[in-house]
XYZ file of N, CA and C in Angstrom:
396
model
N 119.068 129.338 98.852
C 118.836 127.949 99.525
C 119.998 127.372 98.978
N 120.944 126.638 99.612
C 122.071 125.857 99.589
C 121.796 124.354 99.690
N 122.260 124.148 98.525
C 122.091 122.459 98.400
C 123.843 121.845 98.584
N 123.726 120.980 99.267
C 125.166 120.293 99.615
C 125.146 118.777 99.478
N 126.131 118.399 98.645
C 125.932 116.789 98.491
C 127.655 116.685 98.715
N 127.932 115.523 99.375
C 129.352 115.384 100.079
C 129.502 113.661 99.729
N 130.287 113.222 99.131
C 130.356 112.132 98.884
C 132.134 111.787 98.823
N 132.378 110.294 99.002
C 133.398 109.727 99.395
C 134.613 110.413 97.944
N 134.344 110.881 96.853
C 135.264 111.432 95.886
C 134.960 112.652 95.460
N 133.643 113.450 95.827
C 133.596 114.836 95.698
C 132.802 115.526 96.754
N 132.832 116.693 96.427
C 131.911 117.231 97.358
C 131.211 118.422 96.580
N 129.508 118.441 96.572
C 129.279 119.511 95.767
C 128.430 120.414 96.607
N 128.646 121.692 96.161
C 127.833 122.657 97.076
C 127.211 123.580 96.064
N 126.089 123.600 95.692
C 125.382 124.487 94.531
C 124.456 125.485 95.707
N 124.756 126.876 94.784
C 123.664 127.812 95.227
C 122.417 128.075 94.727
N 121.429 127.608 95.122
C 119.919 127.460 94.492
C 119.507 129.135 94.621
N 118.914 129.420 93.134
C 118.488 130.672 93.158
C 117.163 130.523 92.705
N 116.614 131.876 92.561
C 114.906 132.168 92.416
C 114.905 131.362 91.056
N 115.616 130.974 90.040
C 115.221 130.390 89.034
C 115.151 129.056 89.319
N 115.839 128.555 90.038
C 115.411 126.998 90.475
C 114.299 126.504 91.015
N 114.112 127.838 92.178
C 112.754 127.391 92.679
C 111.746 127.282 91.635
N 111.710 128.529 90.705
C 110.834 128.665 89.362
C 110.867 127.053 88.527
N 111.982 126.850 88.607
C 112.111 125.498 87.696
C 111.407 124.160 88.264
N 111.531 124.211 89.706
C 111.004 123.092 90.569
C 109.201 123.316 90.802
N 109.075 124.674 90.937
C 107.854 124.685 91.125
C 106.888 124.435 89.625
N 107.391 124.532 88.381
C 106.909 124.463 87.236
C 106.711 122.823 87.277
N 108.103 122.289 87.384
C 107.980 120.596 87.318
C 106.785 119.960 88.190
N 106.695 120.781 89.257
C 105.362 120.116 90.285
C 104.226 120.631 89.696
N 104.091 121.396 89.251
C 102.834 121.860 88.529
C 102.409 121.304 87.044
N 103.558 120.870 86.684
C 103.366 119.596 85.243
C 102.896 118.615 85.720
N 103.928 118.352 86.680
C 103.228 116.970 87.413
C 101.681 116.615 87.827
N 101.462 117.782 88.600
C 100.234 117.802 88.924
C 98.985 117.670 87.669
N 99.634 118.740 87.060
C 98.389 119.096 85.552
C 98.770 117.652 84.661
N 99.734 116.755 84.742
C 99.162 115.845 83.808
C 98.636 114.448 84.682
N 98.653 114.537 86.152
C 97.915 113.471 86.782
C 96.459 113.837 86.800
N 95.752 115.276 86.638
C 94.626 116.031 86.957
C 94.413 115.571 85.437
N 94.980 115.754 84.059
C 94.456 115.266 82.906
C 94.545 113.766 82.530
N 95.275 113.087 83.376
C 94.972 111.607 83.456
C 93.606 111.335 83.620
N 93.497 111.627 84.934
C 91.905 111.633 85.014
C 90.454 112.053 84.524
N 90.958 113.229 84.078
C 90.134 114.166 83.229
C 89.533 113.768 81.889
N 91.017 113.010 81.443
C 90.311 112.339 80.094
C 90.037 110.834 80.308
N 89.264 110.564 81.098
C 88.929 109.079 81.533
C 88.231 108.508 80.632
N 87.618 109.140 79.446
C 86.955 108.641 78.423
C 87.710 108.050 77.406
N 89.083 108.465 77.304
C 90.058 108.269 76.119
C 90.541 106.926 76.691
N 91.418 106.314 75.611
C 92.005 105.412 75.655
C 93.237 105.137 76.739
N 93.165 104.083 77.607
C 94.080 104.233 78.898
C 95.680 104.248 78.331
N 95.825 103.864 76.849
C 97.071 103.422 76.252
C 97.172 104.962 76.285
N 96.795 105.533 75.782
C 96.929 107.474 75.161
C 97.552 108.053 76.752
N 96.233 107.665 77.755
C 96.492 108.670 79.077
C 97.909 108.314 79.432
N 98.174 106.738 79.736
C 99.531 106.413 80.030
C 100.586 106.980 79.339
N 100.692 107.121 77.903
C 101.629 107.400 77.190
C 101.713 109.086 77.768
N 100.648 109.754 77.676
C 100.840 111.177 77.945
C 101.246 111.380 79.307
N 101.086 110.481 80.201
C 101.438 110.792 81.690
C 102.824 110.743 81.520
N 103.511 109.614 81.052
C 104.763 109.405 80.901
C 105.638 110.479 80.398
N 104.930 110.948 79.056
C 105.497 111.977 78.397
C 105.547 113.189 79.429
N 104.745 113.362 80.523
C 104.673 114.683 81.237
C 106.003 114.222 82.425
N 105.610 113.120 82.610
C 106.573 113.054 83.700
C 107.878 113.116 83.133
N 108.353 112.667 82.050
C 109.941 112.520 81.645
C 110.136 114.147 81.421
N 109.170 115.013 81.158
C 109.601 116.611 80.819
C 109.783 117.152 82.124
N 109.122 116.521 83.026
C 108.960 117.190 84.387
C 110.096 116.845 85.244
N 110.849 115.387 84.976
C 112.235 115.354 85.389
C 113.084 116.139 84.904
N 113.001 116.288 83.616
C 114.120 116.979 82.851
C 114.078 118.436 83.060
N 112.907 118.962 83.776
C 112.990 120.646 84.087
C 113.794 120.367 85.534
N 113.395 119.323 86.089
C 113.559 119.351 87.850
C 115.254 119.150 88.102
N 116.238 118.550 86.667
C 117.499 117.741 86.613
C 118.247 119.121 86.199
N 117.443 120.025 85.970
C 118.327 121.406 85.383
C 118.501 122.384 86.410
N 117.910 122.146 87.899
C 118.439 122.641 89.115
C 119.408 122.442 89.772
N 119.584 123.168 90.772
C 120.860 122.834 92.014
C 120.432 121.350 92.468
N 119.596 120.877 92.980
C 118.848 120.136 93.765
C 119.359 118.828 92.460
N 118.612 118.848 91.165
C 118.623 118.088 90.435
C 119.929 117.979 90.175
N 120.901 118.600 90.014
C 122.703 118.258 89.702
C 122.666 117.514 91.020
N 122.582 117.904 92.091
C 123.433 117.064 93.417
C 122.525 115.653 93.398
N 121.567 115.341 93.314
C 120.607 114.369 92.876
C 121.379 113.322 91.940
N 121.642 113.715 90.747
C 122.450 113.499 89.207
C 123.708 112.536 90.326
N 124.634 113.658 90.711
C 125.899 113.374 91.417
C 125.486 112.194 92.320
N 124.551 112.029 93.294
C 124.333 111.025 94.111
C 124.144 109.885 93.558
N 123.444 109.698 92.370
C 122.994 108.830 91.630
C 124.187 108.074 90.924
N 125.232 108.536 90.735
C 126.498 108.420 89.839
C 127.038 107.759 90.829
N 127.441 108.081 92.189
C 127.931 107.693 93.255
C 127.536 106.318 93.681
N 125.911 106.201 93.823
C 125.566 104.989 94.061
C 125.861 104.027 93.341
N 125.897 104.554 91.980
C 126.231 103.392 90.875
C 127.496 102.795 91.167
N 128.300 103.537 91.389
C 129.887 103.367 91.424
C 129.780 102.312 92.793
N 129.527 102.448 94.128
C 129.047 101.697 95.255
C 128.580 100.563 94.793
N 127.886 100.303 94.176
C 127.124 98.988 93.602
C 127.810 98.228 93.073
N 128.440 98.814 92.076
C 129.664 97.893 91.247
C 130.754 97.129 92.128
N 130.938 98.182 93.420
C 132.051 97.530 94.339
C 131.833 96.548 95.225
N 130.186 96.449 95.616
C 129.632 95.148 96.201
C 130.147 93.750 95.552
N 130.679 93.202 97.073
C 130.986 91.751 96.263
C 129.780 90.799 96.552
N 128.984 90.251 95.376
C 127.611 89.659 95.646
C 127.885 87.987 95.977
N 127.209 87.466 96.487
C 126.956 86.032 96.927
C 126.774 85.145 95.541
N 127.577 84.006 95.667
C 127.720 83.255 94.644
C 126.221 82.458 94.593
N 125.667 81.752 93.615
C 124.479 81.158 93.689
C 124.662 80.107 94.641
N 125.539 79.366 94.778
C 125.770 78.515 95.986
C 125.523 79.037 97.347
N 126.146 80.079 97.717
C 126.035 80.617 98.592
C 124.398 81.138 99.122
N 123.990 81.583 98.084
C 122.754 82.053 97.869
C 121.720 80.916 98.445
N 122.163 79.669 97.466
C 120.864 78.545 97.799
C 121.501 78.115 99.388
N 122.182 78.128 99.722
C 122.644 77.823 101.206
C 122.069 78.553 102.093
N 122.027 79.801 101.846
C 121.528 80.624 102.843
C 119.834 80.360 103.086
N 119.522 80.522 101.740
C 117.982 80.247 101.540
C 117.568 79.315 102.200
N 118.023 77.936 102.089
C 117.891 76.676 102.448
C 117.826 76.669 104.187
N 118.849 77.607 104.688
C 119.187 77.836 106.392
C 117.859 78.494 106.641
N 117.328 79.257 105.834
C 116.385 80.308 106.395
C 115.019 79.180 106.154
N 114.468 78.995 105.362
C 113.931 77.893 105.304
C 113.408 77.024 106.366
N 114.739 76.189 106.933
C 115.046 74.894 107.842
C 114.598 76.124 109.300
N 115.152 77.040 109.224
C 114.552 77.741 110.647
C 113.175 78.188 110.571
N 112.663 78.426 109.709
C 111.094 79.064 109.695
C 110.264 77.636 109.822
N 110.793 76.658 109.149
C 110.194 75.297 109.380
C 110.107 75.351 111.183
N 111.179 75.028 111.560
C 111.399 74.643 112.746
C 110.829 75.513 113.941
N 110.979 76.529 113.666
C 110.257 77.378 114.423
C 108.595 77.465 114.412
N 108.336 77.336 112.997
C 106.605 76.927 113.183
C 106.469 75.506 113.852
N 107.057 74.669 113.971
C 106.755 73.269 114.645
C 106.960 73.431 116.167
N 108.004 74.518 116.355
C 108.146 74.567 117.959
C 107.017 75.506 118.529
N 106.289 76.581 117.874
C 105.391 77.274 118.056
C 104.032 76.439 118.076
N 103.951 75.646 117.001
C 102.445 74.785 116.874
C 102.842 73.744 118.256
N 104.080 73.107 118.705
C 104.246 72.728 119.871
C 103.579 73.087 120.849
N 104.376 74.754 121.232
C 103.749 75.357 122.259
C 102.229 75.853 122.392
N 101.569 75.868 121.395
C 100.247 76.085 121.431
C 99.513 74.946 121.745
N 100.157 73.863 121.335
C 99.340 72.475 121.627
C 99.339 72.584 123.275
N 100.319 72.334 123.718
C 100.830 72.210 125.190
C 99.698 73.563 125.904
N 99.744 74.660 125.506
C 99.218 75.781 126.492
C 97.675 74.956 126.042
N 97.283 74.712 125.123
C 96.008 74.554 124.955
C 95.629 73.457 125.947
N 96.470 72.234 125.810
C 96.107 71.191 126.649
C 96.115 71.579 128.251
N 97.258 72.534 128.626
C 97.017 73.011 130.242
C 95.707 73.780 130.082
N 95.395 74.431 129.224
C 94.460 75.359 129.851
C 93.116 74.455 129.752
N 92.983 73.548 128.997
C 91.825 72.599 129.277
C 92.026 71.704 130.666
N 93.159 71.338 131.411
C 92.994 70.584 132.178
C 92.876 71.736 133.624
N 93.112 73.195 133.238
C 92.975 74.056 134.265
C 91.457 74.414 134.390
N 90.884 74.470 132.995
C 89.465 74.832 133.286
C 88.516 73.556 133.132
N 89.105 72.793 133.646
C 88.018 71.352 133.784
C 87.383 71.142 132.040
N 87.839 71.479 131.239
C 87.051 71.150 129.899
C 87.588 69.979 129.243
N 88.881 69.149 129.851
C 89.684 68.492 129.116
C 89.305 66.962 129.662
N 87.963 66.716 129.625
C 87.399 65.201 130.248
C 87.976 64.594 131.552
């Protein structure tokens, strides 16, 4: 199996072999076993079950990270982090202005839809003869 990850900065092409398949299968089996154990030991403390499940998840992630797919995911996450740092985030004033504009438009649309509903209700009462 061939995993290919290409970013702006690098191209990663990793050939996955039988060992990778075995590692991914072991990680998945470990996760399934951890979830099963979580419910199997329902009479035990919730804290201990959650800590055990977190330990199993951590070991599974560690095993999966040793595969070709894991390496490509780690490279992708590194590039994602770099791109997030490049984003020019809005200032607090811009965020506040945008939120206020959205609130205003929501209220305005609510009032307009309420008025349309009242008009349609009035028109239907007139047409059906129920309006007095």
